[in-house]
PDB file of C-alpha atoms in Angstrom:
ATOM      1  CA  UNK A 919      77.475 -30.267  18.298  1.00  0.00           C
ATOM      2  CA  UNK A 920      78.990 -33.339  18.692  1.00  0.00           C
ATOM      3  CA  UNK A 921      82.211 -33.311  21.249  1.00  0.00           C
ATOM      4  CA  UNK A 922      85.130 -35.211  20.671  1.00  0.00           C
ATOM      5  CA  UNK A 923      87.662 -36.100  22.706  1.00  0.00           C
ATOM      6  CA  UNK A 924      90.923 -35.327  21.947  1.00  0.00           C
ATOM      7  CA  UNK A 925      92.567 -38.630  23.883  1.00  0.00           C
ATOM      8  CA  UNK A 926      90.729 -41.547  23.589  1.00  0.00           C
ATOM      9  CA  UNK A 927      91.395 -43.089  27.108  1.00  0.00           C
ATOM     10  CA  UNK A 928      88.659 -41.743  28.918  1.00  0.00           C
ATOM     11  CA  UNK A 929      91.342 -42.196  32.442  1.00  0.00           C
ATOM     12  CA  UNK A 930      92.927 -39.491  30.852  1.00  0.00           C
ATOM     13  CA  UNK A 931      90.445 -36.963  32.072  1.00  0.00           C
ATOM     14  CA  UNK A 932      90.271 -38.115  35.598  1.00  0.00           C
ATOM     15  CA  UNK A 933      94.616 -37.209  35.890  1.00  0.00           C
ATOM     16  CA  UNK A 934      96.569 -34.805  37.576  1.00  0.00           C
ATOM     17  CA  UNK A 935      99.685 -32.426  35.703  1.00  0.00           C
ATOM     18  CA  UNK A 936     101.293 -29.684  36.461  1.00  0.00           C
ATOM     19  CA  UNK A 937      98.037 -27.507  35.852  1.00  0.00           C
ATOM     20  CA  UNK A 938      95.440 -29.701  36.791  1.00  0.00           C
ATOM     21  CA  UNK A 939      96.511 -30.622  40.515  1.00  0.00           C
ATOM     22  CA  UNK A 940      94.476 -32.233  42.029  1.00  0.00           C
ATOM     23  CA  UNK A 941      96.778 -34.018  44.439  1.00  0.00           C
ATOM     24  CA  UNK A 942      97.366 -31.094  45.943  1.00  0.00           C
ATOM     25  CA  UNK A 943      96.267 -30.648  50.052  1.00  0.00           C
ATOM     26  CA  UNK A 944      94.187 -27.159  48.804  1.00  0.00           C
ATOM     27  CA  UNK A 945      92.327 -28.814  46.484  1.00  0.00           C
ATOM     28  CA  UNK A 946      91.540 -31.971  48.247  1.00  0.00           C
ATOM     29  CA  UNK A 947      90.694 -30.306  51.044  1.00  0.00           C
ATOM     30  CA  UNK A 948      88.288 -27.990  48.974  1.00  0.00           C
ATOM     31  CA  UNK A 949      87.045 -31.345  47.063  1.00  0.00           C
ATOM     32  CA  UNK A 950      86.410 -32.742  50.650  1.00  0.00           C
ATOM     33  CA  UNK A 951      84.243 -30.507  51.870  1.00  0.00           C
ATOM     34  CA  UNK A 952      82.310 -29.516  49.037  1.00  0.00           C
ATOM     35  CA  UNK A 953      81.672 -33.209  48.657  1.00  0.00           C
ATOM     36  CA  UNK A 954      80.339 -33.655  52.649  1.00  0.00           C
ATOM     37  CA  UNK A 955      77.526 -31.375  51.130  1.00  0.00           C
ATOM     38  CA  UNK A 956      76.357 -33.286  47.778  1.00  0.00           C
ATOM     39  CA  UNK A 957      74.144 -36.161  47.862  1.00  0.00           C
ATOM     40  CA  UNK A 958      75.485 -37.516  45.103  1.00  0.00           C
ATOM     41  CA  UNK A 959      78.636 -37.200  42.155  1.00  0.00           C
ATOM     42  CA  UNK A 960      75.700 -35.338  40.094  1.00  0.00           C
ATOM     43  CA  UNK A 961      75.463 -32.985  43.540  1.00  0.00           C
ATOM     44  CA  UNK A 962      78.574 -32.852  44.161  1.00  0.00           C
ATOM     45  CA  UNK A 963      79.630 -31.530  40.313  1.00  0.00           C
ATOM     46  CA  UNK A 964      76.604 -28.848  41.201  1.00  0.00           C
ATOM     47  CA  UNK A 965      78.703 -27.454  43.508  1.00  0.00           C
ATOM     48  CA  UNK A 966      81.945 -27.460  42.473  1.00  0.00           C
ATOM     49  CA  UNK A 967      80.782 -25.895  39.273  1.00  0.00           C
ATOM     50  CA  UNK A 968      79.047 -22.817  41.453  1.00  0.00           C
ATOM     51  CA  UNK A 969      81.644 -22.405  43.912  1.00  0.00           C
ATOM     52  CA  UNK A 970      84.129 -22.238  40.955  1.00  0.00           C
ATOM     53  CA  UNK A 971      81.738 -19.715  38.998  1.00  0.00           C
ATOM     54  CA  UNK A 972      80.116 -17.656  42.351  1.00  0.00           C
ATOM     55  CA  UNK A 973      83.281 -17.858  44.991  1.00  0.00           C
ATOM     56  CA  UNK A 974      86.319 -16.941  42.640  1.00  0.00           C
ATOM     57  CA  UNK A 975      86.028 -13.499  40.845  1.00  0.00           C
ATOM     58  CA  UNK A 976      86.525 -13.817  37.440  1.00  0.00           C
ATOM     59  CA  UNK A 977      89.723 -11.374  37.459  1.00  0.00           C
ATOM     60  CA  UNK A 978      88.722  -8.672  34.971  1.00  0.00           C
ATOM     61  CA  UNK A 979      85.571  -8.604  36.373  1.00  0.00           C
ATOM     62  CA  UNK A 980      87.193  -7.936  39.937  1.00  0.00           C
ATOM     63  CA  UNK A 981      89.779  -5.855  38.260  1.00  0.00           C
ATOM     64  CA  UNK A 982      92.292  -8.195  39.579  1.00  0.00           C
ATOM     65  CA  UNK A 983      95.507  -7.686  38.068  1.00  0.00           C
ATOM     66  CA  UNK A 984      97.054 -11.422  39.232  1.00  0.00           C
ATOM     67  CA  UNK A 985      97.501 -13.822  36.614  1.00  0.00           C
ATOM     68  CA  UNK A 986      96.673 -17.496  37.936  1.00  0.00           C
ATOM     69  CA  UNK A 987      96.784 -20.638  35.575  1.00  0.00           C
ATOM     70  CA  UNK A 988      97.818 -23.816  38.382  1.00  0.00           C
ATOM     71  CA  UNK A 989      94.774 -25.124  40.042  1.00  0.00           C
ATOM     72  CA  UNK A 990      95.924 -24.559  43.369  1.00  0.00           C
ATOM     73  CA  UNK A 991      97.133 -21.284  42.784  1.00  0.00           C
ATOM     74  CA  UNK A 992      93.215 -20.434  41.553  1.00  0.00           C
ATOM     75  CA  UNK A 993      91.802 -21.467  44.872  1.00  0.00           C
ATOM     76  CA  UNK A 994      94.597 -20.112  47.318  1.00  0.00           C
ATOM     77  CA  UNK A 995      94.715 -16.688  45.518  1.00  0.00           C
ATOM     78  CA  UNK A 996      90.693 -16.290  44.314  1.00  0.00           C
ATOM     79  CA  UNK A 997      90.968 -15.386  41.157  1.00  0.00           C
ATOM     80  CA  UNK A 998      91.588 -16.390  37.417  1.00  0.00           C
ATOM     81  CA  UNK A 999      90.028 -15.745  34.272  1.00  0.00           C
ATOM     82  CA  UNK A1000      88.172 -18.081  32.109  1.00  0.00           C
ATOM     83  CA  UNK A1001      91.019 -20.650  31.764  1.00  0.00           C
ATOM     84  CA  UNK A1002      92.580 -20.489  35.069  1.00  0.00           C
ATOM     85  CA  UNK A1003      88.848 -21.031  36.751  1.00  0.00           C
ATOM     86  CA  UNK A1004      88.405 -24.316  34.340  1.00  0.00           C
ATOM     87  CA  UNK A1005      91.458 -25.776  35.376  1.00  0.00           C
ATOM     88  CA  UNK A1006      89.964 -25.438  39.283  1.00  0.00           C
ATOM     89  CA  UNK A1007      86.811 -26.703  38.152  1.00  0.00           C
ATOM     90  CA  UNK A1008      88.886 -30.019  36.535  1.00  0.00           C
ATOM     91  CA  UNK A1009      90.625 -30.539  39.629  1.00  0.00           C
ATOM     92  CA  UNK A1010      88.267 -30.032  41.951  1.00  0.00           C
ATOM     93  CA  UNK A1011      86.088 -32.694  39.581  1.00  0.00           C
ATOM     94  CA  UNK A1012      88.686 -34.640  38.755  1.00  0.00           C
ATOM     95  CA  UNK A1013      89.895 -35.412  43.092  1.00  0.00           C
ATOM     96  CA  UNK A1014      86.256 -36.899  43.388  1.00  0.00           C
ATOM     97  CA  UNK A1015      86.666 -39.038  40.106  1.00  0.00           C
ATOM     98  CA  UNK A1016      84.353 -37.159  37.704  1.00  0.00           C
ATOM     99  CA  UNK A1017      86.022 -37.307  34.204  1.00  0.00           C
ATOM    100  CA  UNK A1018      86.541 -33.683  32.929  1.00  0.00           C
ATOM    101  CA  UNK A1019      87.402 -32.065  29.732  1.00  0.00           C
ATOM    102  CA  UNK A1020      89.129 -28.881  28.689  1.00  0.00           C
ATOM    103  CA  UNK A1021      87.227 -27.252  26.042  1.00  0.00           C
ATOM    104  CA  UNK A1022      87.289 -24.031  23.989  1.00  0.00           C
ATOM    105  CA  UNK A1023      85.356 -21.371  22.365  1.00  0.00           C
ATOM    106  CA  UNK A1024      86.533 -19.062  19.460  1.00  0.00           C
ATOM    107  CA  UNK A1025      85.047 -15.590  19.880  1.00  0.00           C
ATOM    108  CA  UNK A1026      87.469 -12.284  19.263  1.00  0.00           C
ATOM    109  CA  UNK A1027      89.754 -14.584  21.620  1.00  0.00           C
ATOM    110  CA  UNK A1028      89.910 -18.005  22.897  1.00  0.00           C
ATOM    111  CA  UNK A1029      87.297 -18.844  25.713  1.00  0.00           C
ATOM    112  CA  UNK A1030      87.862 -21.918  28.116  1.00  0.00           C
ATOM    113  CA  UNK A1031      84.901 -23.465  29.914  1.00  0.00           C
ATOM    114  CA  UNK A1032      84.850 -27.521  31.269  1.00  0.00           C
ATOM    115  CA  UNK A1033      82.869 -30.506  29.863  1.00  0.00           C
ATOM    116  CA  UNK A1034      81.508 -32.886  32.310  1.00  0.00           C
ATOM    117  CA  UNK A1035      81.557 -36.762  31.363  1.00  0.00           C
ATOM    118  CA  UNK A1036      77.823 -38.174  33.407  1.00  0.00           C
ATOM    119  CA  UNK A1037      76.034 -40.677  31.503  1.00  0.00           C
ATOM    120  CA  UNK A1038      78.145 -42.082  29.127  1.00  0.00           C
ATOM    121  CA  UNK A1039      77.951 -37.935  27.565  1.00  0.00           C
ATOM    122  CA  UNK A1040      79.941 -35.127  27.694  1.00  0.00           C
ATOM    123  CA  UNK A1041      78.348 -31.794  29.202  1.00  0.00           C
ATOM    124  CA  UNK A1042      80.122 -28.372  28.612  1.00  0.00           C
ATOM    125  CA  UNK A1043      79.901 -26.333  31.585  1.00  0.00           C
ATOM    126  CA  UNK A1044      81.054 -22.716  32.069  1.00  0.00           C
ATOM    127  CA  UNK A1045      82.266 -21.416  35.921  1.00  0.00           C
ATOM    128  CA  UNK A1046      83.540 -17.873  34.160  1.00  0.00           C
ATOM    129  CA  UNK A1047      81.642 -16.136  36.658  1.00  0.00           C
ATOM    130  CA  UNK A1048      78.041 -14.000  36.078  1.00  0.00           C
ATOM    131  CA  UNK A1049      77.718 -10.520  35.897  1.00  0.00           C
ATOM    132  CA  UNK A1050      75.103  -8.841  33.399  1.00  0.00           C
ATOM    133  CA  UNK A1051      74.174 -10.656  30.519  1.00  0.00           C
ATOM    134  CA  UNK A1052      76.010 -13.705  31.351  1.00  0.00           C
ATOM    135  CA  UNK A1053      73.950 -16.394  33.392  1.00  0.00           C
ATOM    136  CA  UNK A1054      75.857 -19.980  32.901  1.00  0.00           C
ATOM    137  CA  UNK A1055      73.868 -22.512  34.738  1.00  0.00           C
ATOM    138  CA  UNK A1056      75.271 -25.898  35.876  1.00  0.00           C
ATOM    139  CA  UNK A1057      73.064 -27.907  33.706  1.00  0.00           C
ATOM    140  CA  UNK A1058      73.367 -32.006  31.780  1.00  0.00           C
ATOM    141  CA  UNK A1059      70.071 -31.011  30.215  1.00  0.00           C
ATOM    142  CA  UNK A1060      70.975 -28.130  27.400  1.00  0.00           C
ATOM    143  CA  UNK A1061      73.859 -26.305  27.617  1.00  0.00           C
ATOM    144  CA  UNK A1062      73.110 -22.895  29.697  1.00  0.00           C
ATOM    145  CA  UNK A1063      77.176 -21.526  28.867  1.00  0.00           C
ATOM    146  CA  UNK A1064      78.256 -17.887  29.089  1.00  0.00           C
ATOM    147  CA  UNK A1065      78.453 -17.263  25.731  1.00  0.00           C
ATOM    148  CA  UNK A1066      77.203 -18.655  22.541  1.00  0.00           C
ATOM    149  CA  UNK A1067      78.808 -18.239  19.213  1.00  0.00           C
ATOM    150  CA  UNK A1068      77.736 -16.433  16.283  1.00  0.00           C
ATOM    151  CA  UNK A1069      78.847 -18.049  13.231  1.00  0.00           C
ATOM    152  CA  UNK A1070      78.192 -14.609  11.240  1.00  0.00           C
ATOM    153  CA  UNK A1071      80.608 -13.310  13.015  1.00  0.00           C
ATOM    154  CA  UNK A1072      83.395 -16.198  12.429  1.00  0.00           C
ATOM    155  CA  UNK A1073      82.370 -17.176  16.002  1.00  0.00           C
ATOM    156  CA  UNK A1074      82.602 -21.157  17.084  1.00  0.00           C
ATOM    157  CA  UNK A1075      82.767 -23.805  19.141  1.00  0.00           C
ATOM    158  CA  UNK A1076      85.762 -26.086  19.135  1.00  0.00           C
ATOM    159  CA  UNK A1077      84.825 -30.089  18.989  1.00  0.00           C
ATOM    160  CA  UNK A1078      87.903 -31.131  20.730  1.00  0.00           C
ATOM    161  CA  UNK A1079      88.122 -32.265  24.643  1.00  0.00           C
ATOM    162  CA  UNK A1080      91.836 -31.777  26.105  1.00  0.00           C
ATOM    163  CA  UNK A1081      92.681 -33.617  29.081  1.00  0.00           C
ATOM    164  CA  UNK A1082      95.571 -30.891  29.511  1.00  0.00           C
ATOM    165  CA  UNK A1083      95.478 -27.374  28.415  1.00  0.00           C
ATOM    166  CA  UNK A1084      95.894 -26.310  25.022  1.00  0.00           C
ATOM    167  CA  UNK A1085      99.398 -25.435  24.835  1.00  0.00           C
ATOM    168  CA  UNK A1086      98.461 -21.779  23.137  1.00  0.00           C
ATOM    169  CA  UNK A1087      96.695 -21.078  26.429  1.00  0.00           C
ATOM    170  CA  UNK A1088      98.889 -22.318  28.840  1.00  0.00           C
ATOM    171  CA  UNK A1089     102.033 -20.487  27.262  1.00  0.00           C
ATOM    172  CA  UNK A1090      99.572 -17.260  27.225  1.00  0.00           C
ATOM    173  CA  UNK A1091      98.856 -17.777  31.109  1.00  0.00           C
ATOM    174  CA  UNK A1092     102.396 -18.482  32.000  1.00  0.00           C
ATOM    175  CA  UNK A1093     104.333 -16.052  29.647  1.00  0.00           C
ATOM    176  CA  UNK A1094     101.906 -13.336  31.688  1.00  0.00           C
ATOM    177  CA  UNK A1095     103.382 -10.523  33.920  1.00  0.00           C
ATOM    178  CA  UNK A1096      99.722  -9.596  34.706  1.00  0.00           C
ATOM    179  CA  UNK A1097      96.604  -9.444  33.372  1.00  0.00           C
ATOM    180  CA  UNK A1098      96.552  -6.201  31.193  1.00  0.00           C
ATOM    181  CA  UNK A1099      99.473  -8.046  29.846  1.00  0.00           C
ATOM    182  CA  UNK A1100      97.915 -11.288  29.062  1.00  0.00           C
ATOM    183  CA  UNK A1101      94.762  -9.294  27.601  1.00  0.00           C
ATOM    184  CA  UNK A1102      96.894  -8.306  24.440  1.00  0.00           C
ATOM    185  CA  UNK A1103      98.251 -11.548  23.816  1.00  0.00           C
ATOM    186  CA  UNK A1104      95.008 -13.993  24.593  1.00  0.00           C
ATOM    187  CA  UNK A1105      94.808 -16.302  22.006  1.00  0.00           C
ATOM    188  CA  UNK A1106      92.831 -15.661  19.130  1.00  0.00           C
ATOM    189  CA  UNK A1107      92.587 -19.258  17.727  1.00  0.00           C
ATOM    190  CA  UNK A1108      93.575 -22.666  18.640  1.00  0.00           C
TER     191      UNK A1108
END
């Protein structure tokens, strides 16, 4: 599948918003040391993407009622579901200038997951978090993702690559009490 990206100014992916915030102290902090591990940017991605995926419980795995959707608030708090967790995998590749992408899966609902720019190529990555039958791999050689779609089942992969979040997301996150809340109104297309 080919990926497109949605703004054509490739700086666009390396910013900082509301969501995205990676000029915040938690995050650069978090950036910093994860980076005093990594040999390299390619390294330093690796890790980001399994601290994201292995440290932060994905919430309705955890049973974690909180509703998280800023960044910051992902990392402090540890926890977030498939959105909230790619926005803290942008920012936390974003504060150590790797160019990353918002991307999106259709399946009953909406699924987030990240695409890394290395190479002159976009990489979708997924830090949802493993459990059984999930086992997303950080990975520029073949997507190993969460999930993969089933077209017989009007299942698909969105093109597109948002340097913000889709606005049917983000109003989903923030319009949230909790997360039994958000569960029944989770976008079911972009």
């Amino acid at each position: 599948m080919e990926l497109i990206q949605n703004t054509p100014d490739l700086s666009a992916y390396l910013a900082a918003d509301e969501v995205i915030d990676h000029d915040h102290p938690l995050v650069r902090e978090t950036a910093a040391r994860l980076a005093r591990s990594a040999a390299d940017s390619y390294g330093y991605a690796r890790l980001a993407f399994e601290f994201v995926r292995d440290t932060i419980p994905h919430s309705q795995d955890s049973g974690d009622p909180r509703v998280t959707w800023r960044a910051s608030d992902v990392l402090e708090q540890g926890t977030g579901v498939c959105y909230a967790k790619a926005h803290a995998l942008a920012a936390l590749l974003r504060a150590e200038d790797i160019p990353t992408a918002l991307c999106y899966q259709k399946f009953d609902v909406v699924h987030g997951l990240v695409a890394v720019r290395f190479n002159g190529a976009w990489h979708r990555q997924d830090p949802r978090g493993n459990k059984p039958g999930v086992d997303a791999q950080f990975s520029l050689d073949g997507e190993q993702l969460a999930f993969v779609p089933d077209p017989e089942f009007n299942e698909l992969d969105y093109p597109d690559l948002y340097a913000e979040p889709h606005p049917v997301v983000l109003s989903a996150l923030k319009a949230a009490p909790d997360r039994p809340h958000l569960w029944q109104t989770l976008p079911t297309a972009l």
